[in-house]
Short mmCIF file of C-alpha atoms and ligand atoms in Angstrom, two decimals:
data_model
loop_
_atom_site.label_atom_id
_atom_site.label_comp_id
_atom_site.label_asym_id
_atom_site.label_seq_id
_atom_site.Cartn_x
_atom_site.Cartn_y
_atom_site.Cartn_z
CA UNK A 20 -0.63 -0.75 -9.65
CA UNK A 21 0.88 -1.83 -12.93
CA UNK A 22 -2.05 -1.61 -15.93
CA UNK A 23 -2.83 -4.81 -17.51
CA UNK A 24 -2.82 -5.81 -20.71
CA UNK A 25 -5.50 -7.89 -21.45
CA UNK A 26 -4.65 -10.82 -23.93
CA UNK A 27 -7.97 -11.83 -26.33
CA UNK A 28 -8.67 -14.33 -25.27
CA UNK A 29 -8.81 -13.29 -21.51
CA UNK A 30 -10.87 -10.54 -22.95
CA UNK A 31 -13.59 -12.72 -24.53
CA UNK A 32 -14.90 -14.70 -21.35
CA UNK A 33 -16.63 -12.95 -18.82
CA UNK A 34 -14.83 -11.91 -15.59
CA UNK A 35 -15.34 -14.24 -12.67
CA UNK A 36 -17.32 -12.47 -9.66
CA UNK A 37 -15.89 -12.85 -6.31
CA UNK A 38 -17.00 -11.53 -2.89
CA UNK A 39 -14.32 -11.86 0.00
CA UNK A 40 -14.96 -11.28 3.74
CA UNK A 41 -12.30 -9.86 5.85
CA UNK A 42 -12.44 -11.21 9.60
CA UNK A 43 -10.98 -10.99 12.51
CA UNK A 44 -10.56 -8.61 16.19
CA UNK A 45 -10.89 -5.30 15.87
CA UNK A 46 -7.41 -3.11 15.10
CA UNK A 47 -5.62 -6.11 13.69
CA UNK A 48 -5.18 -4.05 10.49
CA UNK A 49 -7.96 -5.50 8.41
CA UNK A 50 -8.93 -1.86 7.11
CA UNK A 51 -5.28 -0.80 6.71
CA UNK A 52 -4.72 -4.58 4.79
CA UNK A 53 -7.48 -3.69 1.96
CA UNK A 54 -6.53 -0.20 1.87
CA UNK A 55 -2.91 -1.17 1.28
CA UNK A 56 -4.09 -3.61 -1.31
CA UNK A 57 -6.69 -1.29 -3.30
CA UNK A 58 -4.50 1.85 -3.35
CA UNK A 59 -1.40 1.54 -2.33
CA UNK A 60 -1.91 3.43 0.40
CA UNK A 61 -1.04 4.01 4.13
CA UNK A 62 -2.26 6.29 6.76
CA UNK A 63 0.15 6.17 9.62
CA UNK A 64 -0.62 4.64 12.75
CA UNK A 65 -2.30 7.64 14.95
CA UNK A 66 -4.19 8.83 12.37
CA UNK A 67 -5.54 5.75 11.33
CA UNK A 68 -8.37 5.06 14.01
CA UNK A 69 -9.47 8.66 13.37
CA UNK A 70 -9.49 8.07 9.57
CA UNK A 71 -10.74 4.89 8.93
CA UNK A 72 -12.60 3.61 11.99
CA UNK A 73 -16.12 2.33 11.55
CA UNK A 74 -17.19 5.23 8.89
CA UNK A 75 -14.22 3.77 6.38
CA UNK A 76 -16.16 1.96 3.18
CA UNK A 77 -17.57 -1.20 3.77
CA UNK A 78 -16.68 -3.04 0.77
CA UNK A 79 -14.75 -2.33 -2.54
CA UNK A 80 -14.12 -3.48 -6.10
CA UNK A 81 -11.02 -4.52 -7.54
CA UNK A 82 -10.15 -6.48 -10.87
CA UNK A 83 -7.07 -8.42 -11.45
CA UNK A 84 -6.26 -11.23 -13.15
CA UNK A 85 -5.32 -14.27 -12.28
CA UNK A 86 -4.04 -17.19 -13.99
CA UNK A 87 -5.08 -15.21 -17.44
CA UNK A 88 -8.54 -15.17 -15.81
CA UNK A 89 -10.49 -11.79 -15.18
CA UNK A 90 -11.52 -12.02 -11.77
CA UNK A 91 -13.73 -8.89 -10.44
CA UNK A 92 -12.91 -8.84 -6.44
CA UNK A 93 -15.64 -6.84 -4.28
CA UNK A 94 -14.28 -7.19 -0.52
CA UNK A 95 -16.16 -6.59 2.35
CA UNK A 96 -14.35 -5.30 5.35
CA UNK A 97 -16.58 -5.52 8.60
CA UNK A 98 -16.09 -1.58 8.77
CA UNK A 99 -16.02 -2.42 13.03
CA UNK A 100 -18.82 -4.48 13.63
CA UNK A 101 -16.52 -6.67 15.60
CA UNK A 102 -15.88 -4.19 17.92
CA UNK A 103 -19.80 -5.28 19.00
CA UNK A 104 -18.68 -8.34 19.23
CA UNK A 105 -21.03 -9.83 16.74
CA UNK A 106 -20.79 -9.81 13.22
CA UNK A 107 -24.59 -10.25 11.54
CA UNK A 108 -24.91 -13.19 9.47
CA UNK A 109 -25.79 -11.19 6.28
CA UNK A 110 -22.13 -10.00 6.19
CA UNK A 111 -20.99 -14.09 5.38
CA UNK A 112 -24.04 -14.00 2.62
CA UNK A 113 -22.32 -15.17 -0.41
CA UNK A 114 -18.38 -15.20 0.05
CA UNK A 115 -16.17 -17.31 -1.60
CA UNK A 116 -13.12 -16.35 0.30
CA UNK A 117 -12.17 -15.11 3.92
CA UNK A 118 -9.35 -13.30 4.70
CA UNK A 119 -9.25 -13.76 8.75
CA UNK A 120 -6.45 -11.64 10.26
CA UNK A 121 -4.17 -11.32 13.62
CA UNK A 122 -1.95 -9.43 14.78
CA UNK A 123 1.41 -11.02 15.57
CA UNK A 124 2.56 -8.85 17.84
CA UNK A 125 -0.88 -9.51 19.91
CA UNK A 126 -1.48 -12.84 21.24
CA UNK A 127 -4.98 -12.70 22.21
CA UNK A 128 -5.62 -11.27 18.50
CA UNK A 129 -4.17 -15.18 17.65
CA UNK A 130 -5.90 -16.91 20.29
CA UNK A 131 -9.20 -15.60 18.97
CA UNK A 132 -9.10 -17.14 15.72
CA UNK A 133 -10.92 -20.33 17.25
CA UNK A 134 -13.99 -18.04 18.11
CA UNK A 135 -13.91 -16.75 14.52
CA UNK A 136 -13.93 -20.10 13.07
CA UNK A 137 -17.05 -21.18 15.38
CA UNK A 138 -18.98 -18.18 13.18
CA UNK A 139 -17.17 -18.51 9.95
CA UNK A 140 -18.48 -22.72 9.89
CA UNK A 141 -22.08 -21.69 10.83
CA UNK A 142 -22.27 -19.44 7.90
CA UNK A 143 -20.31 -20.26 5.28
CA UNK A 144 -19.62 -23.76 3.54
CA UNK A 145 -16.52 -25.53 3.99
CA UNK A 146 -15.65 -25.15 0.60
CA UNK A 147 -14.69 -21.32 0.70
CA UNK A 148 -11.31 -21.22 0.74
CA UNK A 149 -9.78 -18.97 3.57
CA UNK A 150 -6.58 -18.06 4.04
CA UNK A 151 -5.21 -16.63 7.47
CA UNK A 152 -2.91 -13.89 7.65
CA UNK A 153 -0.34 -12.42 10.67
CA UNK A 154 -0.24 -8.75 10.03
CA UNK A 155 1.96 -6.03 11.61
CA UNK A 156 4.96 -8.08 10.22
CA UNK A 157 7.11 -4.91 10.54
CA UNK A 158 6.79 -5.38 14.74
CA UNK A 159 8.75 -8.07 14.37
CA UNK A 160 10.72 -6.62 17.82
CA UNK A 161 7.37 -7.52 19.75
CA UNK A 162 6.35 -10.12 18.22
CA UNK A 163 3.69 -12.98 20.02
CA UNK A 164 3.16 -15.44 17.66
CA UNK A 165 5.60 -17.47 15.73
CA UNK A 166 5.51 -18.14 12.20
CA UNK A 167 5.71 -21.59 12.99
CA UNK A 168 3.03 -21.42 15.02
CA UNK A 169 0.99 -19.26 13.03
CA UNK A 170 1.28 -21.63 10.06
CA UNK A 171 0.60 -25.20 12.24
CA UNK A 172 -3.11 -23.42 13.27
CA UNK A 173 -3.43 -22.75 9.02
CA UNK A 174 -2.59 -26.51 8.30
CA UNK A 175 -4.51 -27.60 11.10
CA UNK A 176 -7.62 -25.97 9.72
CA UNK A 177 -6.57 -26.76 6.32
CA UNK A 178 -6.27 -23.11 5.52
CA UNK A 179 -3.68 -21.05 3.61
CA UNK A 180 -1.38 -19.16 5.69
CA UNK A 181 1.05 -15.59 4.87
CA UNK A 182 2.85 -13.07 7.09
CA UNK A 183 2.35 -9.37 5.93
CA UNK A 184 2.31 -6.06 6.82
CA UNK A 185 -0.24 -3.42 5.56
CA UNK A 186 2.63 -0.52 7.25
CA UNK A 187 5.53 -1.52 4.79
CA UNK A 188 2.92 -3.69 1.86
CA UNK A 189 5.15 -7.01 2.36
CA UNK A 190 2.98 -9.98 1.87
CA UNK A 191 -0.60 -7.77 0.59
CA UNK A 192 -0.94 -8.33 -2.61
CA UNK A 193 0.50 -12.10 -2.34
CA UNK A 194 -2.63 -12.38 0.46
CA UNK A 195 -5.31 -11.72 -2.13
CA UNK A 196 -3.62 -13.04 -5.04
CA UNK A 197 -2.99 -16.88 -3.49
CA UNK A 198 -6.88 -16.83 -1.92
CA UNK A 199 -7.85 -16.12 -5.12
CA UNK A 200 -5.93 -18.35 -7.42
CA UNK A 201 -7.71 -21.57 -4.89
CA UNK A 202 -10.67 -20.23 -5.72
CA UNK A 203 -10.82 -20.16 -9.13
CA UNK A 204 -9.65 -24.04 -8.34
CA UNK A 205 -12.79 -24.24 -6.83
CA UNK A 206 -15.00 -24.17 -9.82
CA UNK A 207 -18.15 -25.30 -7.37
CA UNK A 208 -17.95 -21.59 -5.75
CA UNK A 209 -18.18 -19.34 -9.59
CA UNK A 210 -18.24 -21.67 -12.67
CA UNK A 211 -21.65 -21.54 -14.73
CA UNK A 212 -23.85 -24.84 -14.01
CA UNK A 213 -24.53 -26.17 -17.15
CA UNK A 214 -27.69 -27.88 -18.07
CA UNK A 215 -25.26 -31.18 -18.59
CA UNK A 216 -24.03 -30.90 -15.04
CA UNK A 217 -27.82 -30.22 -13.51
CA UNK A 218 -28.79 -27.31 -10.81
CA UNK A 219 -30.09 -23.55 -12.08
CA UNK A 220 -28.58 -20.13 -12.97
CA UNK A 221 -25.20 -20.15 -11.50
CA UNK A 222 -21.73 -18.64 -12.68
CA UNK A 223 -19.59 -16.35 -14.63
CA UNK A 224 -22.40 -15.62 -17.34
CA UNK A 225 -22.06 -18.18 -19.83
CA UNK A 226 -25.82 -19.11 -18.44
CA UNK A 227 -26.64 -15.87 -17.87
CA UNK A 228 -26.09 -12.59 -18.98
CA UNK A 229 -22.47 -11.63 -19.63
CA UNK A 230 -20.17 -10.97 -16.57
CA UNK A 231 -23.14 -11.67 -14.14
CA UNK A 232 -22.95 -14.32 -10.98
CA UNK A 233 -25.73 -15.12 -9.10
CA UNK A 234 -25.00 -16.41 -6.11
CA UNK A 235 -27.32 -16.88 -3.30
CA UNK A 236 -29.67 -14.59 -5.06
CA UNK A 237 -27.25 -11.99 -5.02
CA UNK A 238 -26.29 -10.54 -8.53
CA UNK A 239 -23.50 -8.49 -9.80
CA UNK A 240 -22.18 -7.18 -13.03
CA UNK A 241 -18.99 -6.93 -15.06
CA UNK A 242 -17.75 -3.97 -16.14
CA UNK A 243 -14.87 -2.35 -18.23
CA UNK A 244 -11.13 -3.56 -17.44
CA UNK A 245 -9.39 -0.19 -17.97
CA UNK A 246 -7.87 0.09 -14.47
CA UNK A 247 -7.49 -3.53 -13.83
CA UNK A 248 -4.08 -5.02 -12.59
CA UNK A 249 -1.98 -8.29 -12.72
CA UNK A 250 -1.30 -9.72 -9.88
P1 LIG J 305 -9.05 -3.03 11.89
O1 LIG J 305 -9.84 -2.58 13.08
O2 LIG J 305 -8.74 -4.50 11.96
O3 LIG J 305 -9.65 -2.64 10.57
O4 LIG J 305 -7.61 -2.33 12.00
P2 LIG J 305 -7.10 -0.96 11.32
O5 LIG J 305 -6.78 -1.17 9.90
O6 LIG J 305 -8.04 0.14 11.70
O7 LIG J 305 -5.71 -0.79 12.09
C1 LIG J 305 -5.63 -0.69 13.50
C2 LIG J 305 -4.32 -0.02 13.88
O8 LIG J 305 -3.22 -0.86 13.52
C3 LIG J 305 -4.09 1.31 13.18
O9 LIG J 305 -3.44 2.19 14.09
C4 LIG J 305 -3.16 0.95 12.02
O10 LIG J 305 -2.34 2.02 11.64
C5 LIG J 305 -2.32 -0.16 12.66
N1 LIG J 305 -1.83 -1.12 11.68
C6 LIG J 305 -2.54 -1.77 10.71
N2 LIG J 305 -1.75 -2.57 10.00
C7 LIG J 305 -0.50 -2.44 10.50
C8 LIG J 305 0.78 -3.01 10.17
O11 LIG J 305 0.94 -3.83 9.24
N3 LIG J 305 1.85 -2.63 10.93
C9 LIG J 305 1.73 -1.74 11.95
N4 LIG J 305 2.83 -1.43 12.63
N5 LIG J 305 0.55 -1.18 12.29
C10 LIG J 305 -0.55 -1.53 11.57
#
């Protein structure tokens, strides 16, 4: 990924934290999505399971900027939990953005998404943006699900919607990049709460120490931008 320069004044305020959840059935490509996204990377199809399957890293970090914001992503990837069906509720602890993901070459993958949604509003507020995403856009010969349909479920649930494909990288970077940019328009989910507006310790470390959130009594801490990219 292309190195960013980092204009001052980007450099002076602290980077916003940001924990995203990725969601959805198992072997959708949620694993090969955040790979694809962190490193550019792709491990072809039969050596994939073998490779990532539930012993592939839970979450990452990954900085980019957004908007001329510093924005310090860790993302969680369920590393196969769903594959027990259940998901614990500590995994939705604290995210302000959910990535839930189908296949579109698998119906029932689609069809699921309702079942996700049942968990995702008992855990997380309805302010966290999500944004749902039709992988395996390359298998466009068998695909299930329309675009069109794809993208009347996002509107319905007032979600944002993309095609991609973690195999060829189309869409992957857009993915992150629009959830993202809504929620850093969601200043509720990450800005600091100042003693003006009311409420405690909250934020991007203007109220706290520098580069630290605190949300749901969860903290993390800036570091160094060296290896961060635009996106
Ligand atoms: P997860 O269980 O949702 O994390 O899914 P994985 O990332 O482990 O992927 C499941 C299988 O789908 C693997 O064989 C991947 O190689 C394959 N896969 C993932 N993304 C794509 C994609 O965009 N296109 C194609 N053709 N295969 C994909």
């Amino acid at each position: 990924m292309a190195p960013v320069t980092t204009t001052p004044a980007v450099a002076s305020s602290p980077p916003v934290n940001v924990k995203l959840l990725l969601i959805g059935n198992a072997s959708v490509g949620k694993s090969s999505l955040l790979l694809r996204f962190s490193d550019e990377q792709w491990i072809p199809e039969d050596e994939a399971t073998a490779t990532i399957g539930v012993d592939f890293k839970a979450s990452l970090v990954h900085k980019m900027e957004v908007n001329g914001r510093r924005v310090k992503l860790s993302i969680w990837d369920t590393a196969g939990q769903e594959r027990f069906r259940t998901i614990t509720s500590s995994y939705y602890r604290g995210a302000q953005g959910i990535i839930l993901v189908y296949d579109v070459a698998n119906r029932e993958t689609f069809d699921a998404l309702p079942k996700w949604f049942t968990e995702i509003d008992t855990y997380v507020s309805s302010i966290v943006p999500k944004i749902i995403v039709g992988n395996k856009l390359d298998k466009e010969h068998s695909r299930q699900v329309p675009t069109s349909e794809g993208q009347a479920f996002a509107t319905r649930k007032e979600c944002l919607f993309l095609e991609a494909s973690a195999k060829t990288s189309v869409g992957v970077r857009e993915v992150f990049r629009d959830l993202v940019k809504r929620i850093l328009e969601t200043p509720e989910l990450w800005a600091p709460v100042t003693p003006e507006s009311g409420g405690g310790k909250r934020g991007d470390g203007e109220d706290g120490m520098p580069g630290t959130i605190d949300l749901n009594g969860r903290t993390a801490q800036g570091d160094n931008w060296g290896d961060a990219c635009a996106c």
